[in-house]
Amino acid sequence: MLVRRCPWRSIQLHQLWCPRQIHTREAIHDKRWPGWQVIIGIEVHAQIKSRRKLFSESSTSRPGEIPNTTVSTFDSAFPGTLPTLNPKCVELAVRTALALNSKVHHQSAFDRKHYFYSDLPAGYQITQRYSPLASGGYLKLSKGDVSVGIQQIQLEQDTAKSTFDGLRRTSLIDLNRAGSGLMEIVSEPHMRSPEEAADYVRTLQAVLRCVGSSDGNMEQGSFRCDVNVSINKHGQPHGTRCEIKNLNSVKFMTVAITSEVFRHIELLQSGYSVSQDTRGFDENKAETFKLRSKADSPDYRYMPDPNIPPLLLSEEYIETIRKTMPDLPDTTRVRLRNLGLSERDTDVLMAVDSGHEVGFDGELGKGAVTYFDSLAQQRDPRVVVNWMTHELIGQLTARKETFSDNPVSVEQLGELIDLVQDGKITGTSGKLLLKHIIANRSLSAPSVLVQELSLEAVSEDDNASTRAWCVEAIEALPEEAEAVRQGNPRVLNKLVGKVMQLSRGRADAQNARVVLEDVLRK
């Protein structure tokens, strides 16, 4: 009898039996559960931001599209259809692996994961469970000196979307999402609190957006988390873990972890054992509920996909991607601080930037940091960031708009800043001008608008205009004027404000103060 060696089976057995290194950290004492240690690992499914799906020519669906309109015959599992790998998905996954300090394998392979469910047309999902694209690596969290290890990164298909109609008691299937490219990023169980888990997810979102591989939008379902939780007494072996499926917000994830920890503690203190369950999370009750036990888990019967050859990546290909990688968040933070920005301004700028729109197929969106870099050319970075964070972003926020809605071009804001710095308009007039551009979506140059709106600054030599506004302000606020004459200088600020209002920001505030004091003395 001829016996053939199966490389895939060898890999599977090696992963099952190969001893894994146990990660140890100093004991963390949490007042919420004294004496207990919490162990957390997270599996993230991030949708790859590519125009095409992973194995078909269909367009990747967007939120709000008509159901079952971006579906190919392969996505719907018509017999005889064959997969064609999208190279852009591979490139973006390699970007992610390099950003997470992972080892990109020169050879990886695709498996079929078999299970029956209505949102899986083929009856199996194409994934890379046993021969992933990359393995190892780590992600440094933003708070504390904590790094979370990465176990592996694999490519896989997304499933369709099922929606239960309670009135008709039927499930509706939308195949638009079926076959979209996913990256499954599996962390090591290195997190020790719900807050660390939240930090990991937010930091990972920022990295994926930075390299352009995913928009990381949890609300729209393009970034989903499965969280594994176990507890043990300090110094004792890890306890039985439970998995909480499909968490779609950082807030709900922290609540779910906290609820699960207290559930484990209550069971163990009552003399019961924790069964290895797969659980869901009830947002209304703020508690987890059982979906199935380990004994009920399906046998996925993994097998190599016979229609897809091994994925071979040359060292030259990997290095080309490495050399064209955009700056990662930590590198950007250091660069901004070196430009003289305060920690607060840097945090604000990067927080706004973390929500920037990610383009398709690695096209990086024009976020706040890119906008700042263009604006700071030949200008004082501290002046630029002040106008961006306090004025531009402040006015957008007041209008309940985000930075992606920003109608002010780099050229417009740059010219506005130059006009203020050169003394051609006052800072107050600059703010009014910025408000006008945002409200009217004006495309005109600020210098033209200054003439149209009569916002030119009054020169220091033109004391006649300033004096006239000061006299008018004193007449409009006689009680405040009298208070200043009686020796209360703080009230003078109100008079200065009135002068600025009457002049529509054209007067110089310091000069107005001097003229007011002179008029009041007489």
Short mmCIF file of C-alpha atoms in Angstrom, two decimals:
data_model
loop_
_atom_site.label_atom_id
_atom_site.label_comp_id
_atom_site.label_asym_id
_atom_site.label_seq_id
_atom_site.Cartn_x
_atom_site.Cartn_y
_atom_site.Cartn_z
CA MET A 1 0.00 0.00 0.00
CA LEU A 2 1.30 3.44 -0.96
CA VAL A 3 1.15 5.93 1.91
CA ARG A 4 1.39 9.62 1.01
CA ARG A 5 2.50 12.20 3.55
CA CYS A 6 -0.04 15.02 4.02
CA PRO A 7 1.76 18.31 4.81
CA TRP A 8 -1.46 19.95 5.97
CA ARG A 9 -2.15 17.18 8.50
CA SER A 10 1.42 17.43 9.80
CA ILE A 11 0.92 21.16 10.39
CA GLN A 12 -2.38 20.49 12.15
CA LEU A 13 -0.90 17.88 14.50
CA HIS A 14 2.13 20.05 15.18
CA GLN A 15 -0.09 22.94 16.29
CA LEU A 16 -2.20 20.65 18.46
CA TRP A 17 0.71 19.00 20.27
CA CYS A 18 3.52 21.54 20.16
CA PRO A 19 3.93 23.07 23.67
CA ARG A 20 3.27 26.81 23.74
CA GLN A 21 5.23 29.29 25.75
CA ILE A 22 3.23 30.64 28.69
CA HIS A 23 3.26 34.41 29.04
CA THR A 24 3.92 35.62 32.56
CA ARG A 25 3.41 39.10 33.97
CA GLU A 26 3.62 40.57 37.41
CA ALA A 27 0.43 40.05 39.36
CA ILE A 28 -2.09 42.86 38.89
CA HIS A 29 -4.26 43.49 41.94
CA ASP A 30 -7.64 44.84 40.96
CA LYS A 31 -9.97 46.17 43.67
CA ARG A 32 -12.97 44.91 41.73
CA TRP A 33 -11.95 41.26 42.18
CA PRO A 34 -9.29 41.05 44.92
CA GLY A 35 -7.20 37.86 44.85
CA TRP A 36 -8.23 36.97 41.29
CA GLN A 37 -6.28 37.31 38.07
CA VAL A 38 -8.11 37.92 34.78
CA ILE A 39 -6.73 36.44 31.53
CA ILE A 40 -8.02 37.90 28.24
CA GLY A 41 -7.32 37.09 24.60
CA ILE A 42 -9.08 38.62 21.59
CA GLU A 43 -9.79 37.42 18.07
CA VAL A 44 -10.47 40.35 15.74
CA HIS A 45 -12.17 39.98 12.36
CA ALA A 46 -11.33 43.10 10.35
CA GLN A 47 -12.83 43.59 6.90
CA ILE A 48 -10.17 44.43 4.33
CA LYS A 49 -10.85 47.77 2.62
CA SER A 50 -10.58 46.54 -0.97
CA ARG A 51 -12.84 47.35 -3.90
CA ARG A 52 -13.16 43.65 -4.71
CA LYS A 53 -14.01 40.65 -2.61
CA LEU A 54 -11.39 38.10 -1.64
CA PHE A 55 -12.04 35.47 -4.33
CA SER A 56 -14.42 37.07 -6.83
CA GLU A 57 -14.80 40.11 -9.08
CA SER A 58 -17.79 41.42 -7.12
CA SER A 59 -17.52 44.83 -5.52
CA THR A 60 -17.23 44.94 -1.76
CA SER A 61 -20.58 46.10 -0.43
CA ARG A 62 -21.07 49.35 1.42
CA PRO A 63 -23.53 50.13 4.23
CA GLY A 64 -26.99 50.97 2.98
CA GLU A 65 -26.75 49.14 -0.36
CA ILE A 66 -29.76 47.22 -1.66
CA PRO A 67 -29.54 43.61 -0.39
CA ASN A 68 -28.25 40.90 -2.74
CA THR A 69 -26.97 43.29 -5.41
CA THR A 70 -23.17 42.87 -5.12
CA VAL A 71 -23.08 39.08 -5.49
CA SER A 72 -21.28 36.90 -8.03
CA THR A 73 -21.98 33.29 -8.88
CA PHE A 74 -18.95 32.28 -6.79
CA ASP A 75 -20.17 34.28 -3.76
CA SER A 76 -23.50 32.45 -3.91
CA ALA A 77 -21.75 29.06 -4.34
CA PHE A 78 -23.01 28.13 -7.80
CA PRO A 79 -21.59 24.73 -8.79
CA GLY A 80 -18.55 24.87 -11.06
CA THR A 81 -17.42 28.38 -10.09
CA LEU A 82 -13.77 28.79 -9.08
CA PRO A 83 -12.02 31.32 -6.81
CA THR A 84 -9.59 33.97 -8.05
CA LEU A 85 -7.49 35.51 -5.29
CA ASN A 86 -7.54 39.32 -5.02
CA PRO A 87 -3.85 40.43 -4.78
CA LYS A 88 -4.81 43.72 -3.11
CA CYS A 89 -6.23 41.83 -0.14
CA VAL A 90 -2.92 40.00 0.19
CA GLU A 91 -0.96 43.26 0.03
CA LEU A 92 -3.08 44.92 2.71
CA ALA A 93 -2.83 41.88 4.97
CA VAL A 94 0.98 41.93 4.58
CA ARG A 95 0.95 45.63 5.52
CA THR A 96 -0.96 44.74 8.66
CA ALA A 97 1.43 41.92 9.54
CA LEU A 98 4.47 44.18 9.14
CA ALA A 99 2.82 46.91 11.25
CA LEU A 100 2.25 44.32 14.00
CA ASN A 101 5.86 43.12 13.87
CA SER A 102 4.75 39.69 12.65
CA LYS A 103 6.70 37.23 10.51
CA VAL A 104 5.19 37.05 7.03
CA HIS A 105 5.48 33.48 5.75
CA HIS A 106 6.83 32.94 2.26
CA GLN A 107 4.29 30.13 1.85
CA SER A 108 0.80 29.89 3.27
CA ALA A 109 -2.26 27.86 2.33
CA PHE A 110 -6.05 28.04 2.36
CA ASP A 111 -8.34 25.59 4.18
CA ARG A 112 -12.04 24.87 4.09
CA LYS A 113 -13.85 25.20 7.41
CA HIS A 114 -17.07 23.20 7.14
CA TYR A 115 -20.26 24.05 8.98
CA PHE A 116 -23.89 24.46 7.98
CA TYR A 117 -25.57 27.79 8.46
CA SER A 118 -27.97 29.81 6.34
CA ASP A 119 -25.51 32.71 5.89
CA LEU A 120 -22.81 30.41 4.46
CA PRO A 121 -23.92 29.46 0.92
CA ALA A 122 -21.14 26.95 0.17
CA GLY A 123 -21.40 25.11 3.47
CA TYR A 124 -17.76 25.96 4.19
CA GLN A 125 -15.63 29.05 4.75
CA ILE A 126 -12.24 29.52 3.09
CA THR A 127 -9.68 30.42 5.75
CA GLN A 128 -6.04 29.88 6.78
CA ARG A 129 -6.34 28.17 10.14
CA TYR A 130 -3.34 25.84 9.89
CA SER A 131 -0.99 27.67 7.51
CA PRO A 132 -1.60 31.40 8.12
CA LEU A 133 -0.22 34.35 6.21
CA ALA A 134 1.77 35.56 9.24
CA SER A 135 2.47 34.59 12.82
CA GLY A 136 4.11 36.06 15.90
CA GLY A 137 4.51 39.77 16.52
CA TYR A 138 3.16 42.16 19.11
CA LEU A 139 1.19 45.36 19.59
CA LYS A 140 2.34 47.91 22.16
CA LEU A 141 -0.57 49.45 24.02
CA SER A 142 -0.90 53.22 24.38
CA LYS A 143 -1.05 53.15 28.19
CA GLY A 144 1.61 51.63 30.39
CA ASP A 145 4.54 49.50 29.32
CA VAL A 146 2.37 46.65 28.03
CA SER A 147 2.75 44.69 24.78
CA VAL A 148 0.18 42.15 23.62
CA GLY A 149 1.52 39.24 21.59
CA ILE A 150 0.03 38.30 18.23
CA GLN A 151 -0.48 34.57 17.63
CA GLN A 152 -1.33 34.68 13.93
CA ILE A 153 -2.89 36.68 11.10
CA GLN A 154 -4.92 34.87 8.47
CA LEU A 155 -7.00 35.69 5.42
CA GLU A 156 -10.55 34.39 5.21
CA GLN A 157 -13.95 34.98 3.64
CA ASP A 158 -16.70 36.86 5.40
CA THR A 159 -20.13 35.27 5.64
CA ALA A 160 -23.44 36.70 4.45
CA LYS A 161 -25.63 38.69 6.83
CA SER A 162 -28.73 37.19 8.36
CA THR A 163 -31.50 39.29 9.90
CA PHE A 164 -34.36 37.82 11.88
CA ASP A 165 -37.80 39.25 11.08
CA GLY A 166 -39.80 38.86 14.31
CA LEU A 167 -43.14 39.67 12.71
CA ARG A 168 -42.90 37.04 9.99
CA ARG A 169 -40.71 34.74 12.11
CA THR A 170 -38.27 34.27 9.25
CA SER A 171 -34.58 34.94 8.69
CA LEU A 172 -33.65 37.21 5.80
CA ILE A 173 -30.31 36.59 4.07
CA ASP A 174 -28.27 39.36 2.41
CA LEU A 175 -25.39 37.95 0.33
CA ASN A 176 -23.75 41.34 -0.29
CA ARG A 177 -21.16 40.70 2.43
CA ALA A 178 -20.55 37.06 1.46
CA GLY A 179 -17.00 36.54 0.26
CA SER A 180 -15.63 39.90 1.41
CA GLY A 181 -12.01 39.72 2.51
CA LEU A 182 -11.32 39.45 6.23
CA MET A 183 -8.18 39.45 8.32
CA GLU A 184 -8.49 37.37 11.46
CA ILE A 185 -5.97 38.74 13.96
CA VAL A 186 -5.57 36.40 16.93
CA SER A 187 -3.90 37.81 20.03
CA GLU A 188 -2.14 35.89 22.76
CA PRO A 189 -3.94 35.89 26.16
CA HIS A 190 -1.76 38.70 27.48
CA MET A 191 -4.38 41.19 28.67
CA ARG A 192 -5.26 41.40 32.35
CA SER A 193 -8.22 43.80 32.59
CA PRO A 194 -11.18 45.06 30.56
CA GLU A 195 -9.37 48.39 30.21
CA GLU A 196 -6.31 46.73 28.66
CA ALA A 197 -8.61 44.90 26.24
CA ALA A 198 -10.22 48.21 25.27
CA ASP A 199 -6.79 49.80 24.80
CA TYR A 200 -5.73 46.87 22.60
CA VAL A 201 -8.78 47.22 20.35
CA ARG A 202 -8.45 51.01 20.00
CA THR A 203 -4.72 50.77 19.30
CA LEU A 204 -5.29 48.03 16.73
CA GLN A 205 -7.99 50.12 15.03
CA ALA A 206 -5.54 53.03 14.78
CA VAL A 207 -2.85 50.81 13.24
CA LEU A 208 -5.21 49.31 10.64
CA ARG A 209 -6.49 52.75 9.64
CA CYS A 210 -2.95 54.08 9.52
CA VAL A 211 -1.74 51.43 7.05
CA GLY A 212 -5.02 51.63 5.10
CA SER A 213 -5.96 47.96 5.42
CA SER A 214 -9.32 48.44 7.19
CA ASP A 215 -11.54 51.28 8.35
CA GLY A 216 -11.99 49.52 11.71
CA ASN A 217 -15.63 50.60 11.98
CA MET A 218 -17.24 48.51 14.72
CA GLU A 219 -20.66 50.16 14.37
CA GLN A 220 -20.93 49.14 10.70
CA GLY A 221 -19.64 45.60 11.34
CA SER A 222 -16.28 45.88 9.58
CA PHE A 223 -14.40 45.24 12.85
CA ARG A 224 -15.76 42.51 15.12
CA CYS A 225 -14.29 41.00 18.29
CA ASP A 226 -14.52 37.58 19.92
CA VAL A 227 -13.15 37.76 23.46
CA ASN A 228 -11.80 34.81 25.49
CA VAL A 229 -11.97 35.27 29.27
CA SER A 230 -10.72 33.11 32.15
CA ILE A 231 -9.80 33.77 35.78
CA ASN A 232 -7.57 32.14 38.38
CA LYS A 233 -6.25 32.82 41.86
CA HIS A 234 -2.88 34.53 41.88
CA GLY A 235 -0.12 31.96 41.50
CA GLN A 236 -2.44 29.19 40.30
CA PRO A 237 -2.88 27.75 36.76
CA HIS A 238 -5.17 29.51 34.30
CA GLY A 239 -8.85 28.70 34.65
CA THR A 240 -11.37 27.50 32.08
CA ARG A 241 -11.92 30.05 29.36
CA CYS A 242 -15.21 31.14 27.85
CA GLU A 243 -15.58 32.91 24.52
CA ILE A 244 -17.89 35.91 24.05
CA LYS A 245 -18.85 36.24 20.38
CA ASN A 246 -19.44 39.20 18.05
CA LEU A 247 -18.90 42.24 20.26
CA ASN A 248 -19.36 45.37 18.15
CA SER A 249 -18.32 48.25 20.41
CA VAL A 250 -15.49 48.90 22.84
CA LYS A 251 -17.95 49.97 25.54
CA PHE A 252 -20.00 46.77 25.29
CA MET A 253 -16.80 44.72 25.21
CA THR A 254 -15.57 46.11 28.53
CA VAL A 255 -19.01 45.61 30.11
CA ALA A 256 -19.19 42.04 28.75
CA ILE A 257 -15.74 41.15 30.11
CA THR A 258 -16.56 42.62 33.52
CA SER A 259 -19.86 40.73 33.64
CA GLU A 260 -18.16 37.48 32.65
CA VAL A 261 -15.44 37.85 35.29
CA PHE A 262 -18.02 38.31 38.04
CA ARG A 263 -19.96 35.31 36.71
CA HIS A 264 -16.85 33.11 36.93
CA ILE A 265 -16.05 34.33 40.44
CA GLU A 266 -19.61 33.66 41.63
CA LEU A 267 -19.51 30.11 40.22
CA LEU A 268 -16.13 29.26 41.74
CA GLN A 269 -16.93 30.75 45.14
CA SER A 270 -20.17 28.75 45.19
CA GLY A 271 -18.25 25.52 44.64
CA TYR A 272 -19.16 25.04 40.99
CA SER A 273 -16.81 24.71 38.05
CA VAL A 274 -16.78 26.94 34.98
CA SER A 275 -17.80 25.09 31.83
CA GLN A 276 -16.11 25.97 28.55
CA ASP A 277 -18.93 27.82 26.79
CA THR A 278 -19.38 30.03 23.77
CA ARG A 279 -21.49 32.97 24.90
CA GLY A 280 -23.30 36.01 23.55
CA PHE A 281 -23.80 39.40 25.19
CA ASP A 282 -27.18 40.95 26.05
CA GLU A 283 -26.69 44.72 25.81
CA ASN A 284 -29.94 45.49 27.64
CA LYS A 285 -29.20 43.25 30.63
CA ALA A 286 -25.43 43.92 30.52
CA GLU A 287 -24.68 40.23 30.94
CA THR A 288 -23.55 37.27 28.87
CA PHE A 289 -25.71 34.29 27.94
CA LYS A 290 -24.89 30.78 26.78
CA LEU A 291 -24.92 29.98 23.06
CA ARG A 292 -23.40 26.50 23.16
CA SER A 293 -21.01 24.41 25.23
CA LYS A 294 -17.71 22.93 24.11
CA ALA A 295 -19.38 19.53 23.80
CA ASP A 296 -21.89 21.03 21.38
CA SER A 297 -19.25 22.76 19.25
CA PRO A 298 -19.31 21.63 15.62
CA ASP A 299 -16.51 19.55 14.13
CA TYR A 300 -15.38 21.89 11.40
CA ARG A 301 -13.51 19.12 9.53
CA TYR A 302 -10.83 21.39 8.12
CA MET A 303 -9.29 20.31 4.84
CA PRO A 304 -6.98 21.97 2.29
CA ASP A 305 -8.94 23.83 -0.38
CA PRO A 306 -8.30 21.86 -3.59
CA ASN A 307 -9.11 24.83 -5.84
CA ILE A 308 -6.54 27.25 -4.40
CA PRO A 309 -2.79 26.60 -4.71
CA PRO A 310 -0.40 27.66 -1.92
CA LEU A 311 0.18 31.39 -1.63
CA LEU A 312 3.86 32.12 -2.36
CA LEU A 313 5.36 35.48 -1.40
CA SER A 314 8.95 36.38 -2.28
CA GLU A 315 11.23 38.29 0.06
CA GLU A 316 11.46 41.03 -2.56
CA TYR A 317 7.66 41.43 -2.54
CA ILE A 318 7.58 41.69 1.27
CA GLU A 319 10.45 44.20 1.36
CA THR A 320 8.80 46.36 -1.31
CA ILE A 321 5.70 46.64 0.87
CA ARG A 322 7.82 47.31 3.96
CA LYS A 323 9.62 50.24 2.25
CA THR A 324 6.36 51.86 1.15
CA MET A 325 4.60 51.56 4.53
CA PRO A 326 3.12 54.78 5.93
CA ASP A 327 4.25 56.00 9.35
CA LEU A 328 2.70 54.11 12.24
CA PRO A 329 0.94 55.98 15.10
CA ASP A 330 3.91 55.79 17.51
CA THR A 331 6.26 57.19 14.86
CA THR A 332 3.80 59.95 14.00
CA ARG A 333 3.42 60.87 17.69
CA VAL A 334 7.19 61.22 18.16
CA ARG A 335 7.49 63.31 14.99
CA LEU A 336 4.72 65.69 16.08
CA ARG A 337 6.25 66.13 19.54
CA ASN A 338 9.62 66.90 17.95
CA LEU A 339 7.94 69.72 16.00
CA GLY A 340 7.15 71.40 19.32
CA LEU A 341 3.54 70.32 19.72
CA SER A 342 2.33 69.78 23.28
CA GLU A 343 1.19 66.35 24.40
CA ARG A 344 -2.40 67.59 24.52
CA ASP A 345 -2.32 69.01 20.99
CA THR A 346 -0.70 65.82 19.72
CA ASP A 347 -3.40 63.71 21.39
CA VAL A 348 -6.19 65.86 19.91
CA LEU A 349 -4.67 65.78 16.42
CA MET A 350 -4.17 62.01 16.47
CA ALA A 351 -7.58 61.36 18.00
CA VAL A 352 -9.18 63.28 15.13
CA ASP A 353 -6.88 61.52 12.65
CA SER A 354 -7.83 58.07 13.97
CA GLY A 355 -11.30 58.55 12.51
CA HIS A 356 -10.14 59.59 9.06
CA GLU A 357 -11.69 57.93 6.07
CA VAL A 358 -9.67 54.99 4.74
CA GLY A 359 -9.61 54.69 0.95
CA PHE A 360 -9.97 51.47 -1.03
CA ASP A 361 -7.01 49.21 -1.86
CA GLY A 362 -4.56 50.99 0.41
CA GLU A 363 -5.27 54.54 -0.73
CA LEU A 364 -4.70 56.52 2.43
CA GLY A 365 -7.38 59.03 3.32
CA LYS A 366 -6.56 62.68 3.91
CA GLY A 367 -6.74 62.79 7.68
CA ALA A 368 -5.96 65.51 10.21
CA VAL A 369 -2.23 64.70 10.42
CA THR A 370 -1.79 64.88 6.64
CA TYR A 371 -3.72 68.17 6.63
CA PHE A 372 -1.49 69.50 9.42
CA ASP A 373 1.71 68.43 7.64
CA SER A 374 0.69 70.31 4.49
CA LEU A 375 -0.40 73.35 6.47
CA ALA A 376 2.77 73.51 8.59
CA GLN A 377 5.06 73.85 5.56
CA GLN A 378 6.97 77.15 6.03
CA ARG A 379 4.77 78.03 9.05
CA ASP A 380 5.13 77.75 12.82
CA PRO A 381 3.71 74.29 13.70
CA ARG A 382 2.44 75.52 17.07
CA VAL A 383 0.47 78.35 15.46
CA VAL A 384 -0.91 75.93 12.87
CA VAL A 385 -2.02 73.31 15.41
CA ASN A 386 -3.68 76.04 17.50
CA TRP A 387 -5.79 77.14 14.51
CA MET A 388 -6.61 73.53 13.67
CA THR A 389 -7.51 72.16 17.09
CA HIS A 390 -9.12 75.23 18.67
CA GLU A 391 -10.68 77.04 15.73
CA LEU A 392 -11.22 74.70 12.77
CA ILE A 393 -12.09 71.52 14.67
CA GLY A 394 -13.88 73.57 17.34
CA GLN A 395 -16.17 75.22 14.79
CA LEU A 396 -16.82 71.90 13.00
CA THR A 397 -17.73 70.30 16.33
CA ALA A 398 -20.10 73.17 17.15
CA ARG A 399 -21.87 72.44 13.85
CA LYS A 400 -21.96 68.71 14.74
CA GLU A 401 -19.67 67.92 11.82
CA THR A 402 -16.56 65.78 11.72
CA PHE A 403 -13.18 66.53 10.19
CA SER A 404 -14.15 64.50 7.13
CA ASP A 405 -16.81 67.18 6.48
CA ASN A 406 -14.17 69.95 6.56
CA PRO A 407 -14.80 72.35 3.61
CA VAL A 408 -11.71 74.50 4.28
CA SER A 409 -8.82 73.63 1.98
CA VAL A 410 -5.19 73.67 3.12
CA GLU A 411 -4.60 76.67 0.87
CA GLN A 412 -7.50 78.62 2.37
CA LEU A 413 -6.56 78.03 6.01
CA GLY A 414 -2.89 78.62 5.23
CA GLU A 415 -3.63 82.01 3.66
CA LEU A 416 -5.92 82.90 6.56
CA ILE A 417 -3.18 82.14 9.08
CA ASP A 418 -0.69 84.20 7.04
CA LEU A 419 -3.08 87.17 6.99
CA VAL A 420 -3.35 87.05 10.80
CA GLN A 421 0.38 86.56 11.32
CA ASP A 422 1.18 89.48 8.98
CA GLY A 423 -1.23 91.75 10.87
CA LYS A 424 -3.49 92.31 7.87
CA ILE A 425 -6.47 91.01 9.87
CA THR A 426 -6.88 90.45 13.60
CA GLY A 427 -7.26 87.06 15.24
CA THR A 428 -10.92 87.84 15.90
CA SER A 429 -11.49 88.66 12.24
CA GLY A 430 -9.68 85.45 11.32
CA LYS A 431 -12.14 83.45 13.40
CA LEU A 432 -15.10 85.24 11.79
CA LEU A 433 -13.63 84.62 8.36
CA LEU A 434 -13.14 80.91 9.12
CA LYS A 435 -16.73 80.68 10.36
CA HIS A 436 -17.93 82.32 7.12
CA ILE A 437 -15.99 79.86 4.93
CA ILE A 438 -17.34 76.84 6.84
CA ALA A 439 -20.94 78.05 6.96
CA ASN A 440 -21.09 79.07 3.29
CA ARG A 441 -18.77 76.38 1.91
CA SER A 442 -16.95 79.24 0.21
CA LEU A 443 -14.22 78.44 -2.31
CA SER A 444 -12.96 82.05 -2.48
CA ALA A 445 -9.50 83.00 -1.27
CA PRO A 446 -9.45 84.55 2.22
CA SER A 447 -7.80 87.71 0.87
CA VAL A 448 -10.80 88.24 -1.44
CA LEU A 449 -13.29 87.58 1.36
CA VAL A 450 -11.47 90.06 3.62
CA GLN A 451 -12.21 92.79 1.06
CA GLU A 452 -15.81 91.67 0.52
CA LEU A 453 -16.58 91.50 4.25
CA SER A 454 -14.56 94.62 5.18
CA LEU A 455 -12.44 92.74 7.72
CA GLU A 456 -9.14 94.56 7.17
CA ALA A 457 -7.38 95.31 10.43
CA VAL A 458 -7.35 98.93 11.56
CA SER A 459 -3.76 100.13 11.69
CA GLU A 460 -2.30 101.42 14.96
CA ASP A 461 -1.92 104.83 13.29
CA ASP A 462 -5.69 105.02 12.69
CA ASN A 463 -6.61 105.94 16.26
CA ALA A 464 -9.63 107.93 15.09
CA SER A 465 -11.64 104.83 14.18
CA THR A 466 -10.58 103.01 17.33
CA ARG A 467 -11.39 106.01 19.51
CA ALA A 468 -14.84 106.32 17.91
CA TRP A 469 -15.60 102.66 18.71
CA CYS A 470 -14.33 103.14 22.27
CA VAL A 471 -16.60 106.14 22.83
CA GLU A 472 -19.54 104.17 21.44
CA ALA A 473 -18.72 101.23 23.72
CA ILE A 474 -18.59 103.49 26.80
CA GLU A 475 -21.95 105.01 25.89
CA ALA A 476 -23.43 101.53 25.42
CA LEU A 477 -22.09 100.27 28.77
CA PRO A 478 -22.20 103.22 31.17
CA GLU A 479 -22.26 101.12 34.37
CA GLU A 480 -19.15 99.18 33.34
CA ALA A 481 -17.39 102.42 32.37
CA GLU A 482 -18.16 103.90 35.78
CA ALA A 483 -16.88 100.74 37.51
CA VAL A 484 -13.55 101.13 35.72
CA ARG A 485 -13.36 104.79 36.77
CA GLN A 486 -13.97 103.67 40.37
CA GLY A 487 -10.89 101.43 40.22
CA ASN A 488 -12.20 98.05 38.99
CA PRO A 489 -9.89 97.25 36.04
CA ARG A 490 -11.31 93.77 35.43
CA VAL A 491 -14.52 95.23 34.01
CA LEU A 492 -12.39 96.81 31.27
CA ASN A 493 -12.36 93.44 29.45
CA LYS A 494 -16.10 93.76 28.85
CA LEU A 495 -15.59 97.16 27.26
CA VAL A 496 -12.81 95.79 25.08
CA GLY A 497 -15.13 93.01 24.00
CA LYS A 498 -17.77 95.59 23.05
CA VAL A 499 -15.21 97.48 20.97
CA MET A 500 -14.29 94.27 19.14
CA GLN A 501 -17.99 93.63 18.51
CA LEU A 502 -18.56 97.13 17.13
CA SER A 503 -15.48 96.91 14.92
CA ARG A 504 -16.40 93.38 13.79
CA GLY A 505 -12.97 92.26 14.92
CA ARG A 506 -11.04 94.84 12.93
CA ALA A 507 -9.68 96.73 15.95
CA ASP A 508 -6.54 95.59 17.73
CA ALA A 509 -7.56 94.45 21.23
CA GLN A 510 -4.41 95.77 22.96
CA ASN A 511 -4.66 99.13 21.22
CA ALA A 512 -8.37 99.31 22.09
CA ARG A 513 -7.52 98.74 25.76
CA VAL A 514 -5.03 101.61 25.72
CA VAL A 515 -7.47 103.97 24.01
CA LEU A 516 -10.29 103.02 26.41
CA GLU A 517 -8.12 103.77 29.44
CA ASP A 518 -7.19 107.12 27.93
CA VAL A 519 -10.83 108.05 27.19
CA LEU A 520 -12.01 106.98 30.67
CA ARG A 521 -9.33 109.05 32.40
CA LYS A 522 -10.70 112.16 30.69
#
